[in-house]
mmCIF file with all atom_site columns, C-alpha atoms in Angstrom:
data_model
loop_
_atom_site.group_PDB
_atom_site.id
_atom_site.type_symbol
_atom_site.label_atom_id
_atom_site.label_alt_id
_atom_site.label_comp_id
_atom_site.label_asym_id
_atom_site.label_entity_id
_atom_site.label_seq_id
_atom_site.pdbx_PDB_ins_code
_atom_site.Cartn_x
_atom_site.Cartn_y
_atom_site.Cartn_z
_atom_site.occupancy
_atom_site.B_iso_or_equiv
_atom_site.pdbx_formal_charge
_atom_site.auth_seq_id
_atom_site.auth_comp_id
_atom_site.auth_asym_id
_atom_site.auth_atom_id
_atom_site.pdbx_PDB_model_num
ATOM 1   C CA . GLN Q 1 1   ? -11.349 -15.655 -7.668 1.00 84.00 ? 20  GLN Q CA 1
ATOM 2   C CA . VAL Q 1 2   ? -9.812  -14.697 -4.326 1.00 91.00 ? 21  VAL Q CA 1
ATOM 3   C CA . GLN Q 1 3   ? -8.648  -17.176 -1.724 1.00 94.00 ? 22  GLN Q CA 1
ATOM 4   C CA . LEU Q 1 4   ? -8.273  -16.058 1.877  1.00 97.00 ? 23  LEU Q CA 1
ATOM 5   C CA . VAL Q 1 5   ? -6.333  -17.669 4.706  1.00 97.00 ? 24  VAL Q CA 1
ATOM 6   C CA . GLU Q 1 6   ? -6.551  -16.399 8.280  1.00 98.00 ? 25  GLU Q CA 1
ATOM 7   C CA . SER Q 1 7   ? -3.882  -16.894 10.907 1.00 98.00 ? 26  SER Q CA 1
ATOM 8   C CA . GLY Q 1 8   ? -2.836  -15.512 14.275 1.00 98.00 ? 27  GLY Q CA 1
ATOM 9   C CA . GLY Q 1 9   ? -5.598  -16.833 16.486 1.00 98.00 ? 28  GLY Q CA 1
ATOM 10  C CA . GLY Q 1 10  ? -4.936  -18.485 19.814 1.00 98.00 ? 29  GLY Q CA 1
ATOM 11  C CA . LEU Q 1 11  ? -5.516  -18.443 23.546 1.00 98.00 ? 30  LEU Q CA 1
ATOM 12  C CA . VAL Q 1 12  ? -4.908  -15.207 25.418 1.00 98.00 ? 31  VAL Q CA 1
ATOM 13  C CA . GLN Q 1 13  ? -5.777  -13.850 28.842 1.00 98.00 ? 32  GLN Q CA 1
ATOM 14  C CA . ALA Q 1 14  ? -8.264  -11.041 29.274 1.00 98.00 ? 33  ALA Q CA 1
ATOM 15  C CA . GLY Q 1 15  ? -6.573  -7.710  28.694 1.00 98.00 ? 34  GLY Q CA 1
ATOM 16  C CA . GLY Q 1 16  ? -4.119  -9.216  26.245 1.00 98.00 ? 35  GLY Q CA 1
ATOM 17  C CA . SER Q 1 17  ? -3.594  -8.625  22.546 1.00 98.00 ? 36  SER Q CA 1
ATOM 18  C CA . LEU Q 1 18  ? -3.544  -10.590 19.329 1.00 98.00 ? 37  LEU Q CA 1
ATOM 19  C CA . ARG Q 1 19  ? -2.999  -9.680  15.692 1.00 98.00 ? 38  ARG Q CA 1
ATOM 20  C CA . LEU Q 1 20  ? -4.894  -11.654 13.110 1.00 98.00 ? 39  LEU Q CA 1
ATOM 21  C CA . SER Q 1 21  ? -3.733  -11.844 9.513  1.00 98.00 ? 40  SER Q CA 1
ATOM 22  C CA . CYS Q 1 22  ? -5.754  -12.502 6.394  1.00 98.00 ? 41  CYS Q CA 1
ATOM 23  C CA . ALA Q 1 23  ? -3.589  -13.461 3.429  1.00 97.00 ? 42  ALA Q CA 1
ATOM 24  C CA . GLY Q 1 24  ? -5.248  -13.101 0.062  1.00 96.00 ? 43  GLY Q CA 1
ATOM 25  C CA . SER Q 1 25  ? -4.384  -14.434 -3.351 1.00 93.00 ? 44  SER Q CA 1
ATOM 26  C CA . GLY Q 1 26  ? -4.662  -12.835 -6.751 1.00 83.00 ? 45  GLY Q CA 1
ATOM 27  C CA . ARG Q 1 27  ? -3.503  -9.709  -8.509 1.00 85.00 ? 46  ARG Q CA 1
ATOM 28  C CA . THR Q 1 28  ? -6.808  -7.953  -7.860 1.00 88.00 ? 47  THR Q CA 1
ATOM 29  C CA . PHE Q 1 29  ? -6.689  -8.253  -4.072 1.00 89.00 ? 48  PHE Q CA 1
ATOM 30  C CA . SER Q 1 30  ? -6.096  -4.534  -3.627 1.00 89.00 ? 49  SER Q CA 1
ATOM 31  C CA . THR Q 1 31  ? -9.375  -3.760  -5.398 1.00 91.00 ? 50  THR Q CA 1
ATOM 32  C CA . HIS Q 1 32  ? -11.444 -5.676  -2.857 1.00 93.00 ? 51  HIS Q CA 1
ATOM 33  C CA . ALA Q 1 33  ? -12.830 -4.315  0.360  1.00 95.00 ? 52  ALA Q CA 1
ATOM 34  C CA . VAL Q 1 34  ? -12.115 -6.820  3.134  1.00 96.00 ? 53  VAL Q CA 1
ATOM 35  C CA . GLY Q 1 35  ? -14.042 -7.380  6.306  1.00 97.00 ? 54  GLY Q CA 1
ATOM 36  C CA . TRP Q 1 36  ? -13.576 -9.269  9.529  1.00 98.00 ? 55  TRP Q CA 1
ATOM 37  C CA . PHE Q 1 37  ? -16.466 -11.144 11.104 1.00 98.00 ? 56  PHE Q CA 1
ATOM 38  C CA . ARG Q 1 38  ? -16.736 -13.426 14.099 1.00 98.00 ? 57  ARG Q CA 1
ATOM 39  C CA . GLN Q 1 39  ? -19.038 -16.150 15.308 1.00 98.00 ? 58  GLN Q CA 1
ATOM 40  C CA . ALA Q 1 40  ? -19.254 -17.445 18.843 1.00 97.00 ? 59  ALA Q CA 1
ATOM 41  C CA . PRO Q 1 41  ? -20.846 -20.818 19.659 1.00 92.00 ? 60  PRO Q CA 1
ATOM 42  C CA . GLY Q 1 42  ? -24.627 -20.592 19.550 1.00 95.00 ? 61  GLY Q CA 1
ATOM 43  C CA . LYS Q 1 43  ? -24.571 -17.025 18.262 1.00 97.00 ? 62  LYS Q CA 1
ATOM 44  C CA . GLU Q 1 44  ? -25.054 -15.405 14.897 1.00 97.00 ? 63  GLU Q CA 1
ATOM 45  C CA . ARG Q 1 45  ? -22.167 -14.155 12.839 1.00 97.00 ? 64  ARG Q CA 1
ATOM 46  C CA . GLU Q 1 46  ? -21.175 -10.644 13.888 1.00 97.00 ? 65  GLU Q CA 1
ATOM 47  C CA . TYR Q 1 47  ? -19.523 -7.882  11.931 1.00 98.00 ? 66  TYR Q CA 1
ATOM 48  C CA . VAL Q 1 48  ? -16.217 -6.677  13.390 1.00 98.00 ? 67  VAL Q CA 1
ATOM 49  C CA . ALA Q 1 49  ? -14.454 -4.339  10.949 1.00 98.00 ? 68  ALA Q CA 1
ATOM 50  C CA . THR Q 1 50  ? -13.911 -3.546  7.296  1.00 97.00 ? 69  THR Q CA 1
ATOM 51  C CA . ILE Q 1 51  ? -11.364 -1.727  5.164  1.00 96.00 ? 70  ILE Q CA 1
ATOM 52  C CA . SER Q 1 52  ? -11.413 -0.395  1.626  1.00 94.00 ? 71  SER Q CA 1
ATOM 53  C CA . GLY Q 1 53  ? -9.223  -1.779  -1.124 1.00 93.00 ? 72  GLY Q CA 1
ATOM 54  C CA . SER Q 1 54  ? -6.756  1.078   -0.878 1.00 92.00 ? 73  SER Q CA 1
ATOM 55  C CA . GLY Q 1 55  ? -6.790  1.045   2.904  1.00 93.00 ? 74  GLY Q CA 1
ATOM 56  C CA . GLY Q 1 56  ? -7.847  4.652   3.033  1.00 93.00 ? 75  GLY Q CA 1
ATOM 57  C CA . HIS Q 1 57  ? -11.242 4.017   4.572  1.00 95.00 ? 76  HIS Q CA 1
ATOM 58  C CA . MET Q 1 58  ? -12.122 1.719   7.437  1.00 96.00 ? 77  MET Q CA 1
ATOM 59  C CA . ASP Q 1 59  ? -14.852 1.057   9.945  1.00 96.00 ? 78  ASP Q CA 1
ATOM 60  C CA . CYS Q 1 60  ? -15.215 -0.909  13.154 1.00 97.00 ? 79  CYS Q CA 1
ATOM 61  C CA . ALA Q 1 61  ? -18.249 -2.181  15.010 1.00 97.00 ? 80  ALA Q CA 1
ATOM 62  C CA . ASP Q 1 62  ? -19.187 -0.239  18.132 1.00 97.00 ? 81  ASP Q CA 1
ATOM 63  C CA . SER Q 1 63  ? -18.489 -3.324  20.251 1.00 96.00 ? 82  SER Q CA 1
ATOM 64  C CA . VAL Q 1 64  ? -14.786 -3.242  19.342 1.00 97.00 ? 83  VAL Q CA 1
ATOM 65  C CA . LYS Q 1 65  ? -14.202 0.432   18.591 1.00 97.00 ? 84  LYS Q CA 1
ATOM 66  C CA . GLY Q 1 66  ? -11.219 1.747   20.493 1.00 97.00 ? 85  GLY Q CA 1
ATOM 67  C CA . ARG Q 1 67  ? -9.878  -1.785  21.059 1.00 98.00 ? 86  ARG Q CA 1
ATOM 68  C CA . PHE Q 1 68  ? -9.557  -3.270  17.572 1.00 98.00 ? 87  PHE Q CA 1
ATOM 69  C CA . ALA Q 1 69  ? -7.968  -1.758  14.480 1.00 98.00 ? 88  ALA Q CA 1
ATOM 70  C CA . ILE Q 1 70  ? -7.971  -2.948  10.888 1.00 98.00 ? 89  ILE Q CA 1
ATOM 71  C CA . ASP Q 1 71  ? -5.160  -2.326  8.451  1.00 97.00 ? 90  ASP Q CA 1
ATOM 72  C CA . ARG Q 1 72  ? -3.818  -3.747  5.216  1.00 97.00 ? 91  ARG Q CA 1
ATOM 73  C CA . ASP Q 1 73  ? -0.575  -4.098  3.294  1.00 96.00 ? 92  ASP Q CA 1
ATOM 74  C CA . ASN Q 1 74  ? -1.410  -4.574  -0.358 1.00 94.00 ? 93  ASN Q CA 1
ATOM 75  C CA . ALA Q 1 75  ? 2.221   -5.248  -1.220 1.00 94.00 ? 94  ALA Q CA 1
ATOM 76  C CA . LYS Q 1 76  ? 1.828   -8.384  0.877  1.00 95.00 ? 95  LYS Q CA 1
ATOM 77  C CA . ASN Q 1 77  ? -1.809  -9.036  -0.047 1.00 96.00 ? 96  ASN Q CA 1
ATOM 78  C CA . THR Q 1 78  ? -2.611  -9.091  3.661  1.00 97.00 ? 97  THR Q CA 1
ATOM 79  C CA . VAL Q 1 79  ? -5.223  -7.520  5.898  1.00 98.00 ? 98  VAL Q CA 1
ATOM 80  C CA . TYR Q 1 80  ? -4.654  -7.345  9.642  1.00 98.00 ? 99  TYR Q CA 1
ATOM 81  C CA . LEU Q 1 81  ? -6.901  -7.105  12.667 1.00 98.00 ? 100 LEU Q CA 1
ATOM 82  C CA . GLN Q 1 82  ? -5.046  -5.792  15.690 1.00 98.00 ? 101 GLN Q CA 1
ATOM 83  C CA . MET Q 1 83  ? -6.978  -6.683  18.824 1.00 98.00 ? 102 MET Q CA 1
ATOM 84  C CA . THR Q 1 84  ? -6.140  -5.167  22.199 1.00 98.00 ? 103 THR Q CA 1
ATOM 85  C CA . SER Q 1 85  ? -7.790  -5.138  25.641 1.00 98.00 ? 104 SER Q CA 1
ATOM 86  C CA . LEU Q 1 86  ? -9.375  -8.453  24.792 1.00 98.00 ? 105 LEU Q CA 1
ATOM 87  C CA . LYS Q 1 87  ? -12.387 -9.614  26.779 1.00 97.00 ? 106 LYS Q CA 1
ATOM 88  C CA . PRO Q 1 88  ? -13.846 -13.101 27.269 1.00 97.00 ? 107 PRO Q CA 1
ATOM 89  C CA . GLU Q 1 89  ? -16.813 -12.036 25.135 1.00 96.00 ? 108 GLU Q CA 1
ATOM 90  C CA . ASP Q 1 90  ? -14.428 -11.604 22.194 1.00 98.00 ? 109 ASP Q CA 1
ATOM 91  C CA . THR Q 1 91  ? -14.030 -15.382 22.115 1.00 98.00 ? 110 THR Q CA 1
ATOM 92  C CA . ALA Q 1 92  ? -15.134 -16.607 18.685 1.00 98.00 ? 111 ALA Q CA 1
ATOM 93  C CA . VAL Q 1 93  ? -14.001 -17.943 15.357 1.00 98.00 ? 112 VAL Q CA 1
ATOM 94  C CA . TYR Q 1 94  ? -12.819 -14.964 13.332 1.00 98.00 ? 113 TYR Q CA 1
ATOM 95  C CA . TYR Q 1 95  ? -13.298 -14.924 9.571  1.00 98.00 ? 114 TYR Q CA 1
ATOM 96  C CA . CYS Q 1 96  ? -12.049 -12.561 6.936  1.00 98.00 ? 115 CYS Q CA 1
ATOM 97  C CA . ALA Q 1 97  ? -14.044 -11.983 3.794  1.00 97.00 ? 116 ALA Q CA 1
ATOM 98  C CA . ALA Q 1 98  ? -13.614 -10.032 0.578  1.00 96.00 ? 117 ALA Q CA 1
ATOM 99  C CA . ARG Q 1 99  ? -16.247 -8.430  -1.559 1.00 94.00 ? 118 ARG Q CA 1
ATOM 100 C CA . ILE Q 1 100 ? -16.327 -7.427  -5.183 1.00 87.00 ? 119 ILE Q CA 1
ATOM 101 C CA . GLY Q 1 101 ? -15.842 -3.702  -5.274 1.00 77.00 ? 120 GLY Q CA 1
ATOM 102 C CA . GLY Q 1 102 ? -14.574 -1.276  -2.712 1.00 74.00 ? 121 GLY Q CA 1
ATOM 103 C CA . VAL Q 1 103 ? -17.663 -0.002  -0.899 1.00 79.00 ? 122 VAL Q CA 1
ATOM 104 C CA . LEU Q 1 104 ? -17.550 -0.624  2.839  1.00 86.00 ? 123 LEU Q CA 1
ATOM 105 C CA . ILE Q 1 105 ? -20.476 -2.613  4.186  1.00 88.00 ? 124 ILE Q CA 1
ATOM 106 C CA . SER Q 1 106 ? -21.081 -4.466  7.429  1.00 91.00 ? 125 SER Q CA 1
ATOM 107 C CA . ASN Q 1 107 ? -23.522 -7.047  6.075  1.00 92.00 ? 126 ASN Q CA 1
ATOM 108 C CA . GLY Q 1 108 ? -21.791 -10.362 5.566  1.00 91.00 ? 127 GLY Q CA 1
ATOM 109 C CA . ALA Q 1 109 ? -24.162 -11.233 2.740  1.00 91.00 ? 128 ALA Q CA 1
ATOM 110 C CA . GLY Q 1 110 ? -22.334 -8.687  0.609  1.00 91.00 ? 129 GLY Q CA 1
ATOM 111 C CA . TYR Q 1 111 ? -19.051 -10.596 0.796  1.00 95.00 ? 130 TYR Q CA 1
ATOM 112 C CA . VAL Q 1 112 ? -18.279 -13.238 -1.783 1.00 94.00 ? 131 VAL Q CA 1
ATOM 113 C CA . TYR Q 1 113 ? -15.021 -14.811 -0.672 1.00 95.00 ? 132 TYR Q CA 1
ATOM 114 C CA . TRP Q 1 114 ? -14.478 -16.221 2.818  1.00 97.00 ? 133 TRP Q CA 1
ATOM 115 C CA . GLY Q 1 115 ? -11.577 -17.747 4.680  1.00 97.00 ? 134 GLY Q CA 1
ATOM 116 C CA . GLN Q 1 116 ? -11.755 -20.854 6.848  1.00 97.00 ? 135 GLN Q CA 1
ATOM 117 C CA . GLY Q 1 117 ? -11.568 -18.935 10.131 1.00 98.00 ? 136 GLY Q CA 1
ATOM 118 C CA . THR Q 1 118 ? -9.189  -18.787 13.057 1.00 98.00 ? 137 THR Q CA 1
ATOM 119 C CA . GLN Q 1 119 ? -10.136 -19.434 16.694 1.00 98.00 ? 138 GLN Q CA 1
ATOM 120 C CA . VAL Q 1 120 ? -9.632  -16.727 19.288 1.00 98.00 ? 139 VAL Q CA 1
ATOM 121 C CA . THR Q 1 121 ? -10.154 -17.694 22.913 1.00 98.00 ? 140 THR Q CA 1
ATOM 122 C CA . VAL Q 1 122 ? -9.927  -15.138 25.706 1.00 98.00 ? 141 VAL Q CA 1
ATOM 123 C CA . SER Q 1 123 ? -9.721  -16.517 29.220 1.00 97.00 ? 142 SER Q CA 1
ATOM 124 C CA . SER Q 1 124 ? -10.900 -14.582 32.263 1.00 94.00 ? 143 SER Q CA 1
#
């Protein structure tokens, strides 16, 4: 069982930056690939980024590539999403999720554990 808690969301102006954190519980956290997803009002959940358990492999969606970066510190059981050059269309609730095993996938259905989400609002 893995519990996830996101933090770091807030209100920021377009062009600004935010760093989201996803704190995980359990001794096996480092064996889980972790992904970030987001959902804007009236829209479907969207894949943002994912990172392997070791942190050696990562992937970002084309919509955020070059602006967002994912990283993790397994000593702190935490995965980060560094967001820069934020745009109003990045406004959403951001969720982190962990899957059993280390293979990187972008389909949210493959993730078992989910956090409660953190709101990110980007003003124009």
